[in-house]
Amino acid sequence: MKIPVDRLNDAPTSFSFEGDANWWRSALATDSGLPGEIAEPVQFRCRAQRIGEDVQLEGGVDGVVELECGRCLARYRHRFSEEFRFVLEPARNRVPADPEGAEALARDGLYLGDELETGWFRGSEIHLGSMFTELVSLALPVKPLCREDCPGLCARCGANLAVASCGCEEMKSDSPFSVLEGIRDDLVRGGN
Ligand SMILES: [Zn+2]
Ligand SMILES: [Zn+2]
């Protein structure tokens, strides 16, 4: 997953990479927050060109991972997609202030600023593996849901309401806070 800087010119060159199960395992080693499995190889796209001395990279990532729904705990396939575009300046002899950034510049020939839109490159090759891992991480939901309106599990009997309703439906509260409100009401009444 590398871009040969020396061979770029002012017309965009397209690159594509596939991240298979082996790549995913190596990504997991650097980012333990990623889900354990991919359902399909991850597809990476990148168009690279020179703009004067700078290098512009734009592209995206598409993939399908296996996630566990945060409400009903069912495993489901989640399709994700994320785009990127940034302009890199030659690093010359500048060194990023943060140690992680300095390490990335030495290792990958790529350092990205906090806003991920600008950065520096160094050397004749830019390695995109770490950046792609970060991009995948950004593309995944913080709270996975098998569907937006997943009703989750019954708080009383534990039945999966996404599959079938249970007998305690009418007892079920609308919000997780109504239980707390009930307790608060009891306390208020108890105090009087
Ligand atoms: Zn669900
Ligand atoms: Zn129930």
mmCIF file with all atom_site columns, C-alpha atoms and ligand atoms in Angstrom:
data_model
loop_
_atom_site.group_PDB
_atom_site.id
_atom_site.type_symbol
_atom_site.label_atom_id
_atom_site.label_alt_id
_atom_site.label_comp_id
_atom_site.label_asym_id
_atom_site.label_entity_id
_atom_site.label_seq_id
_atom_site.pdbx_PDB_ins_code
_atom_site.Cartn_x
_atom_site.Cartn_y
_atom_site.Cartn_z
_atom_site.occupancy
_atom_site.B_iso_or_equiv
_atom_site.pdbx_formal_charge
_atom_site.auth_seq_id
_atom_site.auth_comp_id
_atom_site.auth_asym_id
_atom_site.auth_atom_id
_atom_site.pdbx_PDB_model_num
ATOM   1   C  CA . MET A 1 1   ? 0.000   0.000   0.000   1.00 0.00 ? 1   MET A CA 1
ATOM   2   C  CA . LYS A 1 2   ? 2.553   2.518   -1.119  1.00 0.00 ? 2   LYS A CA 1
ATOM   3   C  CA . ILE A 1 3   ? 2.663   5.456   -3.498  1.00 0.00 ? 3   ILE A CA 1
ATOM   4   C  CA . PRO A 1 4   ? 5.868   5.939   -5.535  1.00 0.00 ? 4   PRO A CA 1
ATOM   5   C  CA . VAL A 1 5   ? 6.358   9.681   -5.163  1.00 0.00 ? 5   VAL A CA 1
ATOM   6   C  CA . ASP A 1 6   ? 9.093   9.841   -7.820  1.00 0.00 ? 6   ASP A CA 1
ATOM   7   C  CA . ARG A 1 7   ? 6.756   8.581   -10.516 1.00 0.00 ? 7   ARG A CA 1
ATOM   8   C  CA . LEU A 1 8   ? 3.919   11.029  -9.873  1.00 0.00 ? 8   LEU A CA 1
ATOM   9   C  CA . ASN A 1 9   ? 3.265   13.985  -12.139 1.00 0.00 ? 9   ASN A CA 1
ATOM   10  C  CA . ASP A 1 10  ? 0.648   16.719  -12.417 1.00 0.00 ? 10  ASP A CA 1
ATOM   11  C  CA . ALA A 1 11  ? -1.929  14.297  -13.878 1.00 0.00 ? 11  ALA A CA 1
ATOM   12  C  CA . PRO A 1 12  ? -3.622  12.042  -11.288 1.00 0.00 ? 12  PRO A CA 1
ATOM   13  C  CA . THR A 1 13  ? -2.512  8.399   -11.131 1.00 0.00 ? 13  THR A CA 1
ATOM   14  C  CA . SER A 1 14  ? -4.950  5.872   -9.675  1.00 0.00 ? 14  SER A CA 1
ATOM   15  C  CA . PHE A 1 15  ? -3.965  3.161   -7.233  1.00 0.00 ? 15  PHE A CA 1
ATOM   16  C  CA . SER A 1 16  ? -6.127  0.509   -5.658  1.00 0.00 ? 16  SER A CA 1
ATOM   17  C  CA . PHE A 1 17  ? -5.344  -1.855  -2.829  1.00 0.00 ? 17  PHE A CA 1
ATOM   18  C  CA . GLU A 1 18  ? -7.206  -4.719  -1.238  1.00 0.00 ? 18  GLU A CA 1
ATOM   19  C  CA . GLY A 1 19  ? -7.042  -5.399  2.491   1.00 0.00 ? 19  GLY A CA 1
ATOM   20  C  CA . ASP A 1 20  ? -7.679  -9.102  3.059   1.00 0.00 ? 20  ASP A CA 1
ATOM   21  C  CA . ALA A 1 21  ? -8.010  -11.060 6.326   1.00 0.00 ? 21  ALA A CA 1
ATOM   22  C  CA . ASN A 1 22  ? -4.218  -11.001 6.777   1.00 0.00 ? 22  ASN A CA 1
ATOM   23  C  CA . TRP A 1 23  ? -4.126  -7.247  6.387   1.00 0.00 ? 23  TRP A CA 1
ATOM   24  C  CA . TRP A 1 24  ? -6.985  -6.952  8.877   1.00 0.00 ? 24  TRP A CA 1
ATOM   25  C  CA . ARG A 1 25  ? -5.064  -8.990  11.439  1.00 0.00 ? 25  ARG A CA 1
ATOM   26  C  CA . SER A 1 26  ? -2.062  -6.693  11.101  1.00 0.00 ? 26  SER A CA 1
ATOM   27  C  CA . ALA A 1 27  ? -4.383  -3.656  11.403  1.00 0.00 ? 27  ALA A CA 1
ATOM   28  C  CA . LEU A 1 28  ? -5.892  -5.163  14.565  1.00 0.00 ? 28  LEU A CA 1
ATOM   29  C  CA . ALA A 1 29  ? -2.404  -5.426  16.030  1.00 0.00 ? 29  ALA A CA 1
ATOM   30  C  CA . THR A 1 30  ? -2.037  -1.631  15.799  1.00 0.00 ? 30  THR A CA 1
ATOM   31  C  CA . ASP A 1 31  ? -5.654  -0.674  16.576  1.00 0.00 ? 31  ASP A CA 1
ATOM   32  C  CA . SER A 1 32  ? -7.307  -3.014  19.065  1.00 0.00 ? 32  SER A CA 1
ATOM   33  C  CA . GLY A 1 33  ? -10.550 -0.986  18.864  1.00 0.00 ? 33  GLY A CA 1
ATOM   34  C  CA . LEU A 1 34  ? -11.396 -2.510  15.486  1.00 0.00 ? 34  LEU A CA 1
ATOM   35  C  CA . PRO A 1 35  ? -13.951 -5.353  15.281  1.00 0.00 ? 35  PRO A CA 1
ATOM   36  C  CA . GLY A 1 36  ? -12.516 -8.852  15.030  1.00 0.00 ? 36  GLY A CA 1
ATOM   37  C  CA . GLU A 1 37  ? -13.656 -9.843  11.577  1.00 0.00 ? 37  GLU A CA 1
ATOM   38  C  CA . ILE A 1 38  ? -14.200 -8.468  8.109   1.00 0.00 ? 38  ILE A CA 1
ATOM   39  C  CA . ALA A 1 39  ? -16.951 -10.016 6.011   1.00 0.00 ? 39  ALA A CA 1
ATOM   40  C  CA . GLU A 1 40  ? -15.290 -9.037  2.704   1.00 0.00 ? 40  GLU A CA 1
ATOM   41  C  CA . PRO A 1 41  ? -11.831 -7.712  1.793   1.00 0.00 ? 41  PRO A CA 1
ATOM   42  C  CA . VAL A 1 42  ? -11.591 -3.944  2.371   1.00 0.00 ? 42  VAL A CA 1
ATOM   43  C  CA . GLN A 1 43  ? -11.201 -1.899  -0.833  1.00 0.00 ? 43  GLN A CA 1
ATOM   44  C  CA . PHE A 1 44  ? -8.929  1.146   -0.865  1.00 0.00 ? 44  PHE A CA 1
ATOM   45  C  CA . ARG A 1 45  ? -8.755  3.747   -3.614  1.00 0.00 ? 45  ARG A CA 1
ATOM   46  C  CA . CYS A 1 46  ? -6.220  6.515   -4.031  1.00 0.00 ? 46  CYS A CA 1
ATOM   47  C  CA . ARG A 1 47  ? -5.572  9.105   -6.740  1.00 0.00 ? 47  ARG A CA 1
ATOM   48  C  CA . ALA A 1 48  ? -2.206  10.782  -6.401  1.00 0.00 ? 48  ALA A CA 1
ATOM   49  C  CA . GLN A 1 49  ? -0.712  13.755  -8.206  1.00 0.00 ? 49  GLN A CA 1
ATOM   50  C  CA . ARG A 1 50  ? 1.964   16.388  -7.896  1.00 0.00 ? 50  ARG A CA 1
ATOM   51  C  CA . ILE A 1 51  ? 0.935   19.983  -7.368  1.00 0.00 ? 51  ILE A CA 1
ATOM   52  C  CA . GLY A 1 52  ? 4.223   21.803  -7.696  1.00 0.00 ? 52  GLY A CA 1
ATOM   53  C  CA . GLU A 1 53  ? 6.381   20.332  -4.960  1.00 0.00 ? 53  GLU A CA 1
ATOM   54  C  CA . ASP A 1 54  ? 3.366   19.096  -3.022  1.00 0.00 ? 54  ASP A CA 1
ATOM   55  C  CA . VAL A 1 55  ? 1.623   15.738  -3.339  1.00 0.00 ? 55  VAL A CA 1
ATOM   56  C  CA . GLN A 1 56  ? -2.155  15.529  -3.310  1.00 0.00 ? 56  GLN A CA 1
ATOM   57  C  CA . LEU A 1 57  ? -3.782  12.262  -2.295  1.00 0.00 ? 57  LEU A CA 1
ATOM   58  C  CA . GLU A 1 58  ? -7.499  11.623  -2.495  1.00 0.00 ? 58  GLU A CA 1
ATOM   59  C  CA . GLY A 1 59  ? -9.544  8.477   -2.339  1.00 0.00 ? 59  GLY A CA 1
ATOM   60  C  CA . GLY A 1 60  ? -11.546 6.347   -0.006  1.00 0.00 ? 60  GLY A CA 1
ATOM   61  C  CA . VAL A 1 61  ? -12.179 3.077   1.686   1.00 0.00 ? 61  VAL A CA 1
ATOM   62  C  CA . ASP A 1 62  ? -15.143 0.678   1.391   1.00 0.00 ? 62  ASP A CA 1
ATOM   63  C  CA . GLY A 1 63  ? -15.704 -2.474  3.357   1.00 0.00 ? 63  GLY A CA 1
ATOM   64  C  CA . VAL A 1 64  ? -18.018 -4.762  5.287   1.00 0.00 ? 64  VAL A CA 1
ATOM   65  C  CA . VAL A 1 65  ? -17.343 -5.812  8.866   1.00 0.00 ? 65  VAL A CA 1
ATOM   66  C  CA . GLU A 1 66  ? -19.086 -8.108  11.318  1.00 0.00 ? 66  GLU A CA 1
ATOM   67  C  CA . LEU A 1 67  ? -20.346 -6.097  14.286  1.00 0.00 ? 67  LEU A CA 1
ATOM   68  C  CA . GLU A 1 68  ? -22.441 -6.844  17.346  1.00 0.00 ? 68  GLU A CA 1
ATOM   69  C  CA . CYS A 1 69  ? -25.572 -4.723  17.773  1.00 0.00 ? 69  CYS A CA 1
ATOM   70  C  CA . GLY A 1 70  ? -25.331 -2.586  20.910  1.00 0.00 ? 70  GLY A CA 1
ATOM   71  C  CA . ARG A 1 71  ? -29.030 -3.187  21.724  1.00 0.00 ? 71  ARG A CA 1
ATOM   72  C  CA . CYS A 1 72  ? -30.032 -6.741  20.732  1.00 0.00 ? 72  CYS A CA 1
ATOM   73  C  CA . LEU A 1 73  ? -26.467 -8.176  20.709  1.00 0.00 ? 73  LEU A CA 1
ATOM   74  C  CA . ALA A 1 74  ? -27.058 -9.871  17.338  1.00 0.00 ? 74  ALA A CA 1
ATOM   75  C  CA . ARG A 1 75  ? -24.123 -10.043 14.953  1.00 0.00 ? 75  ARG A CA 1
ATOM   76  C  CA . TYR A 1 76  ? -24.746 -8.222  11.711  1.00 0.00 ? 76  TYR A CA 1
ATOM   77  C  CA . ARG A 1 77  ? -22.894 -7.041  8.606   1.00 0.00 ? 77  ARG A CA 1
ATOM   78  C  CA . HIS A 1 78  ? -22.081 -3.361  8.549   1.00 0.00 ? 78  HIS A CA 1
ATOM   79  C  CA . ARG A 1 79  ? -21.113 -1.670  5.291   1.00 0.00 ? 79  ARG A CA 1
ATOM   80  C  CA . PHE A 1 80  ? -18.846 1.348   5.699   1.00 0.00 ? 80  PHE A CA 1
ATOM   81  C  CA . SER A 1 81  ? -17.337 3.960   3.459   1.00 0.00 ? 81  SER A CA 1
ATOM   82  C  CA . GLU A 1 82  ? -15.075 6.923   4.124   1.00 0.00 ? 82  GLU A CA 1
ATOM   83  C  CA . GLU A 1 83  ? -13.399 9.463   1.842   1.00 0.00 ? 83  GLU A CA 1
ATOM   84  C  CA . PHE A 1 84  ? -10.173 11.380  2.287   1.00 0.00 ? 84  PHE A CA 1
ATOM   85  C  CA . ARG A 1 85  ? -8.285  14.163  0.553   1.00 0.00 ? 85  ARG A CA 1
ATOM   86  C  CA . PHE A 1 86  ? -5.110  15.835  1.671   1.00 0.00 ? 86  PHE A CA 1
ATOM   87  C  CA . VAL A 1 87  ? -2.217  17.847  0.374   1.00 0.00 ? 87  VAL A CA 1
ATOM   88  C  CA . LEU A 1 88  ? 1.261   16.937  1.600   1.00 0.00 ? 88  LEU A CA 1
ATOM   89  C  CA . GLU A 1 89  ? 4.232   19.279  1.652   1.00 0.00 ? 89  GLU A CA 1
ATOM   90  C  CA . PRO A 1 90  ? 7.803   18.000  1.503   1.00 0.00 ? 90  PRO A CA 1
ATOM   91  C  CA . ALA A 1 91  ? 8.915   17.589  5.135   1.00 0.00 ? 91  ALA A CA 1
ATOM   92  C  CA . ARG A 1 92  ? 12.513  18.528  4.297   1.00 0.00 ? 92  ARG A CA 1
ATOM   93  C  CA . ASN A 1 93  ? 14.291  18.530  7.668   1.00 0.00 ? 93  ASN A CA 1
ATOM   94  C  CA . ARG A 1 94  ? 11.254  19.416  9.755   1.00 0.00 ? 94  ARG A CA 1
ATOM   95  C  CA . VAL A 1 95  ? 10.319  16.989  12.531  1.00 0.00 ? 95  VAL A CA 1
ATOM   96  C  CA . PRO A 1 96  ? 6.743   16.722  13.880  1.00 0.00 ? 96  PRO A CA 1
ATOM   97  C  CA . ALA A 1 97  ? 6.465   17.932  17.481  1.00 0.00 ? 97  ALA A CA 1
ATOM   98  C  CA . ASP A 1 98  ? 4.547   14.855  18.655  1.00 0.00 ? 98  ASP A CA 1
ATOM   99  C  CA . PRO A 1 99  ? 6.593   11.627  18.962  1.00 0.00 ? 99  PRO A CA 1
ATOM   100 C  CA . GLU A 1 100 ? 3.889   9.569   17.212  1.00 0.00 ? 100 GLU A CA 1
ATOM   101 C  CA . GLY A 1 101 ? 3.952   11.917  14.227  1.00 0.00 ? 101 GLY A CA 1
ATOM   102 C  CA . ALA A 1 102 ? 7.745   11.824  14.069  1.00 0.00 ? 102 ALA A CA 1
ATOM   103 C  CA . GLU A 1 103 ? 7.636   8.032   14.131  1.00 0.00 ? 103 GLU A CA 1
ATOM   104 C  CA . ALA A 1 104 ? 5.015   7.933   11.343  1.00 0.00 ? 104 ALA A CA 1
ATOM   105 C  CA . LEU A 1 105 ? 7.106   10.263  9.149   1.00 0.00 ? 105 LEU A CA 1
ATOM   106 C  CA . ALA A 1 106 ? 10.184  8.070   9.613   1.00 0.00 ? 106 ALA A CA 1
ATOM   107 C  CA . ARG A 1 107 ? 8.290   4.788   9.131   1.00 0.00 ? 107 ARG A CA 1
ATOM   108 C  CA . ASP A 1 108 ? 5.686   5.638   6.461   1.00 0.00 ? 108 ASP A CA 1
ATOM   109 C  CA . GLY A 1 109 ? 7.141   8.787   4.897   1.00 0.00 ? 109 GLY A CA 1
ATOM   110 C  CA . LEU A 1 110 ? 3.806   10.351  5.870   1.00 0.00 ? 110 LEU A CA 1
ATOM   111 C  CA . TYR A 1 111 ? 2.797   12.691  8.652   1.00 0.00 ? 111 TYR A CA 1
ATOM   112 C  CA . LEU A 1 112 ? -0.749  14.049  8.917   1.00 0.00 ? 112 LEU A CA 1
ATOM   113 C  CA . GLY A 1 113 ? -1.800  17.002  11.044  1.00 0.00 ? 113 GLY A CA 1
ATOM   114 C  CA . ASP A 1 114 ? -4.667  16.782  13.489  1.00 0.00 ? 114 ASP A CA 1
ATOM   115 C  CA . GLU A 1 115 ? -7.271  17.879  10.970  1.00 0.00 ? 115 GLU A CA 1
ATOM   116 C  CA . LEU A 1 116 ? -6.142  15.152  8.489   1.00 0.00 ? 116 LEU A CA 1
ATOM   117 C  CA . GLU A 1 117 ? -6.220  17.574  5.564   1.00 0.00 ? 117 GLU A CA 1
ATOM   118 C  CA . THR A 1 118 ? -2.630  18.641  5.388   1.00 0.00 ? 118 THR A CA 1
ATOM   119 C  CA . GLY A 1 119 ? 0.612   16.950  6.215   1.00 0.00 ? 119 GLY A CA 1
ATOM   120 C  CA . TRP A 1 120 ? 4.176   16.242  5.181   1.00 0.00 ? 120 TRP A CA 1
ATOM   121 C  CA . PHE A 1 121 ? 5.835   13.541  3.166   1.00 0.00 ? 121 PHE A CA 1
ATOM   122 C  CA . ARG A 1 122 ? 9.434   12.405  3.054   1.00 0.00 ? 122 ARG A CA 1
ATOM   123 C  CA . GLY A 1 123 ? 11.376  10.047  0.797   1.00 0.00 ? 123 GLY A CA 1
ATOM   124 C  CA . SER A 1 124 ? 10.496  8.334   -2.467  1.00 0.00 ? 124 SER A CA 1
ATOM   125 C  CA . GLU A 1 125 ? 7.579   6.253   -1.173  1.00 0.00 ? 125 GLU A CA 1
ATOM   126 C  CA . ILE A 1 126 ? 4.514   7.058   0.925   1.00 0.00 ? 126 ILE A CA 1
ATOM   127 C  CA . HIS A 1 127 ? 3.162   4.053   2.835   1.00 0.00 ? 127 HIS A CA 1
ATOM   128 C  CA . LEU A 1 128 ? -0.577  4.294   3.341   1.00 0.00 ? 128 LEU A CA 1
ATOM   129 C  CA . GLY A 1 129 ? -1.221  1.258   5.577   1.00 0.00 ? 129 GLY A CA 1
ATOM   130 C  CA . SER A 1 130 ? -1.417  3.133   8.893   1.00 0.00 ? 130 SER A CA 1
ATOM   131 C  CA . MET A 1 131 ? -3.472  5.963   7.409   1.00 0.00 ? 131 MET A CA 1
ATOM   132 C  CA . PHE A 1 132 ? -5.916  3.416   5.947   1.00 0.00 ? 132 PHE A CA 1
ATOM   133 C  CA . THR A 1 133 ? -6.233  1.696   9.333   1.00 0.00 ? 133 THR A CA 1
ATOM   134 C  CA . GLU A 1 134 ? -7.089  5.031   10.927  1.00 0.00 ? 134 GLU A CA 1
ATOM   135 C  CA . LEU A 1 135 ? -9.584  5.767   8.157   1.00 0.00 ? 135 LEU A CA 1
ATOM   136 C  CA . VAL A 1 136 ? -11.361 2.435   8.724   1.00 0.00 ? 136 VAL A CA 1
ATOM   137 C  CA . SER A 1 137 ? -11.456 3.169   12.441  1.00 0.00 ? 137 SER A CA 1
ATOM   138 C  CA . LEU A 1 138 ? -13.056 6.576   11.756  1.00 0.00 ? 138 LEU A CA 1
ATOM   139 C  CA . ALA A 1 139 ? -15.606 5.011   9.404   1.00 0.00 ? 139 ALA A CA 1
ATOM   140 C  CA . LEU A 1 140 ? -16.976 2.555   11.978  1.00 0.00 ? 140 LEU A CA 1
ATOM   141 C  CA . PRO A 1 141 ? -19.894 3.470   14.243  1.00 0.00 ? 141 PRO A CA 1
ATOM   142 C  CA . VAL A 1 142 ? -19.212 4.280   17.904  1.00 0.00 ? 142 VAL A CA 1
ATOM   143 C  CA . LYS A 1 143 ? -22.451 2.532   18.834  1.00 0.00 ? 143 LYS A CA 1
ATOM   144 C  CA . PRO A 1 144 ? -23.222 -0.269  16.350  1.00 0.00 ? 144 PRO A CA 1
ATOM   145 C  CA . LEU A 1 145 ? -26.908 -0.917  15.666  1.00 0.00 ? 145 LEU A CA 1
ATOM   146 C  CA . CYS A 1 146 ? -28.251 -3.721  13.467  1.00 0.00 ? 146 CYS A CA 1
ATOM   147 C  CA . ARG A 1 147 ? -30.858 -1.188  12.351  1.00 0.00 ? 147 ARG A CA 1
ATOM   148 C  CA . GLU A 1 148 ? -31.599 2.378   13.402  1.00 0.00 ? 148 GLU A CA 1
ATOM   149 C  CA . ASP A 1 149 ? -34.821 1.461   15.268  1.00 0.00 ? 149 ASP A CA 1
ATOM   150 C  CA . CYS A 1 150 ? -33.648 -1.839  16.778  1.00 0.00 ? 150 CYS A CA 1
ATOM   151 C  CA . PRO A 1 151 ? -35.876 -2.346  19.872  1.00 0.00 ? 151 PRO A CA 1
ATOM   152 C  CA . GLY A 1 152 ? -33.179 -4.394  21.627  1.00 0.00 ? 152 GLY A CA 1
ATOM   153 C  CA . LEU A 1 153 ? -33.798 -6.898  24.407  1.00 0.00 ? 153 LEU A CA 1
ATOM   154 C  CA . CYS A 1 154 ? -36.759 -6.888  26.790  1.00 0.00 ? 154 CYS A CA 1
ATOM   155 C  CA . ALA A 1 155 ? -35.551 -5.471  30.095  1.00 0.00 ? 155 ALA A CA 1
ATOM   156 C  CA . ARG A 1 156 ? -37.727 -7.979  31.988  1.00 0.00 ? 156 ARG A CA 1
ATOM   157 C  CA . CYS A 1 157 ? -37.401 -11.363 30.249  1.00 0.00 ? 157 CYS A CA 1
ATOM   158 C  CA . GLY A 1 158 ? -34.430 -10.755 27.948  1.00 0.00 ? 158 GLY A CA 1
ATOM   159 C  CA . ALA A 1 159 ? -36.349 -11.724 24.778  1.00 0.00 ? 159 ALA A CA 1
ATOM   160 C  CA . ASN A 1 160 ? -34.927 -10.278 21.575  1.00 0.00 ? 160 ASN A CA 1
ATOM   161 C  CA . LEU A 1 161 ? -37.656 -7.800  20.574  1.00 0.00 ? 161 LEU A CA 1
ATOM   162 C  CA . ALA A 1 162 ? -36.017 -7.386  17.159  1.00 0.00 ? 162 ALA A CA 1
ATOM   163 C  CA . VAL A 1 163 ? -37.096 -10.959 16.399  1.00 0.00 ? 163 VAL A CA 1
ATOM   164 C  CA . ALA A 1 164 ? -40.432 -11.293 18.258  1.00 0.00 ? 164 ALA A CA 1
ATOM   165 C  CA . SER A 1 165 ? -42.379 -9.487  20.956  1.00 0.00 ? 165 SER A CA 1
ATOM   166 C  CA . CYS A 1 166 ? -42.805 -11.032 24.391  1.00 0.00 ? 166 CYS A CA 1
ATOM   167 C  CA . GLY A 1 167 ? -45.635 -11.140 26.945  1.00 0.00 ? 167 GLY A CA 1
ATOM   168 C  CA . CYS A 1 168 ? -44.235 -8.304  29.037  1.00 0.00 ? 168 CYS A CA 1
ATOM   169 C  CA . GLU A 1 169 ? -44.608 -5.783  26.223  1.00 0.00 ? 169 GLU A CA 1
ATOM   170 C  CA . GLU A 1 170 ? -47.292 -3.689  27.974  1.00 0.00 ? 170 GLU A CA 1
ATOM   171 C  CA . MET A 1 171 ? -45.165 -3.436  31.131  1.00 0.00 ? 171 MET A CA 1
ATOM   172 C  CA . LYS A 1 172 ? -42.210 -2.267  29.114  1.00 0.00 ? 172 LYS A CA 1
ATOM   173 C  CA . SER A 1 173 ? -41.186 1.339   29.612  1.00 0.00 ? 173 SER A CA 1
ATOM   174 C  CA . ASP A 1 174 ? -40.618 3.662   26.671  1.00 0.00 ? 174 ASP A CA 1
ATOM   175 C  CA . SER A 1 175 ? -37.268 4.902   27.829  1.00 0.00 ? 175 SER A CA 1
ATOM   176 C  CA . PRO A 1 176 ? -34.547 3.502   30.058  1.00 0.00 ? 176 PRO A CA 1
ATOM   177 C  CA . PHE A 1 177 ? -35.065 6.539   32.293  1.00 0.00 ? 177 PHE A CA 1
ATOM   178 C  CA . SER A 1 178 ? -38.695 5.859   33.076  1.00 0.00 ? 178 SER A CA 1
ATOM   179 C  CA . VAL A 1 179 ? -37.541 3.177   35.528  1.00 0.00 ? 179 VAL A CA 1
ATOM   180 C  CA . LEU A 1 180 ? -35.486 5.816   37.300  1.00 0.00 ? 180 LEU A CA 1
ATOM   181 C  CA . GLU A 1 181 ? -38.412 8.230   37.165  1.00 0.00 ? 181 GLU A CA 1
ATOM   182 C  CA . GLY A 1 182 ? -40.565 5.574   38.836  1.00 0.00 ? 182 GLY A CA 1
ATOM   183 C  CA . ILE A 1 183 ? -38.008 5.248   41.643  1.00 0.00 ? 183 ILE A CA 1
ATOM   184 C  CA . ARG A 1 184 ? -37.816 9.029   41.985  1.00 0.00 ? 184 ARG A CA 1
ATOM   185 C  CA . ASP A 1 185 ? -41.626 9.255   42.211  1.00 0.00 ? 185 ASP A CA 1
ATOM   186 C  CA . ASP A 1 186 ? -41.605 6.593   44.944  1.00 0.00 ? 186 ASP A CA 1
ATOM   187 C  CA . LEU A 1 187 ? -38.970 8.537   46.842  1.00 0.00 ? 187 LEU A CA 1
ATOM   188 C  CA . VAL A 1 188 ? -40.940 11.762  46.532  1.00 0.00 ? 188 VAL A CA 1
ATOM   189 C  CA . ARG A 1 189 ? -44.098 10.049  47.712  1.00 0.00 ? 189 ARG A CA 1
ATOM   190 C  CA . GLY A 1 190 ? -42.163 8.353   50.545  1.00 0.00 ? 190 GLY A CA 1
ATOM   191 C  CA . GLY A 1 191 ? -40.880 11.744  51.714  1.00 0.00 ? 191 GLY A CA 1
ATOM   192 C  CA . ASN A 1 192 ? -44.378 13.241  52.032  1.00 0.00 ? 192 ASN A CA 1
HETATM 193 ZN ZN . ZN  B 2 .   ? -30.170 -4.930  17.111  1.00 0.00 ? 1   ZN  B ZN 1
HETATM 194 ZN ZN . ZN  B 2 .   ? -40.248 -9.653  27.975  1.00 0.00 ? 2   ZN  B ZN 1
#
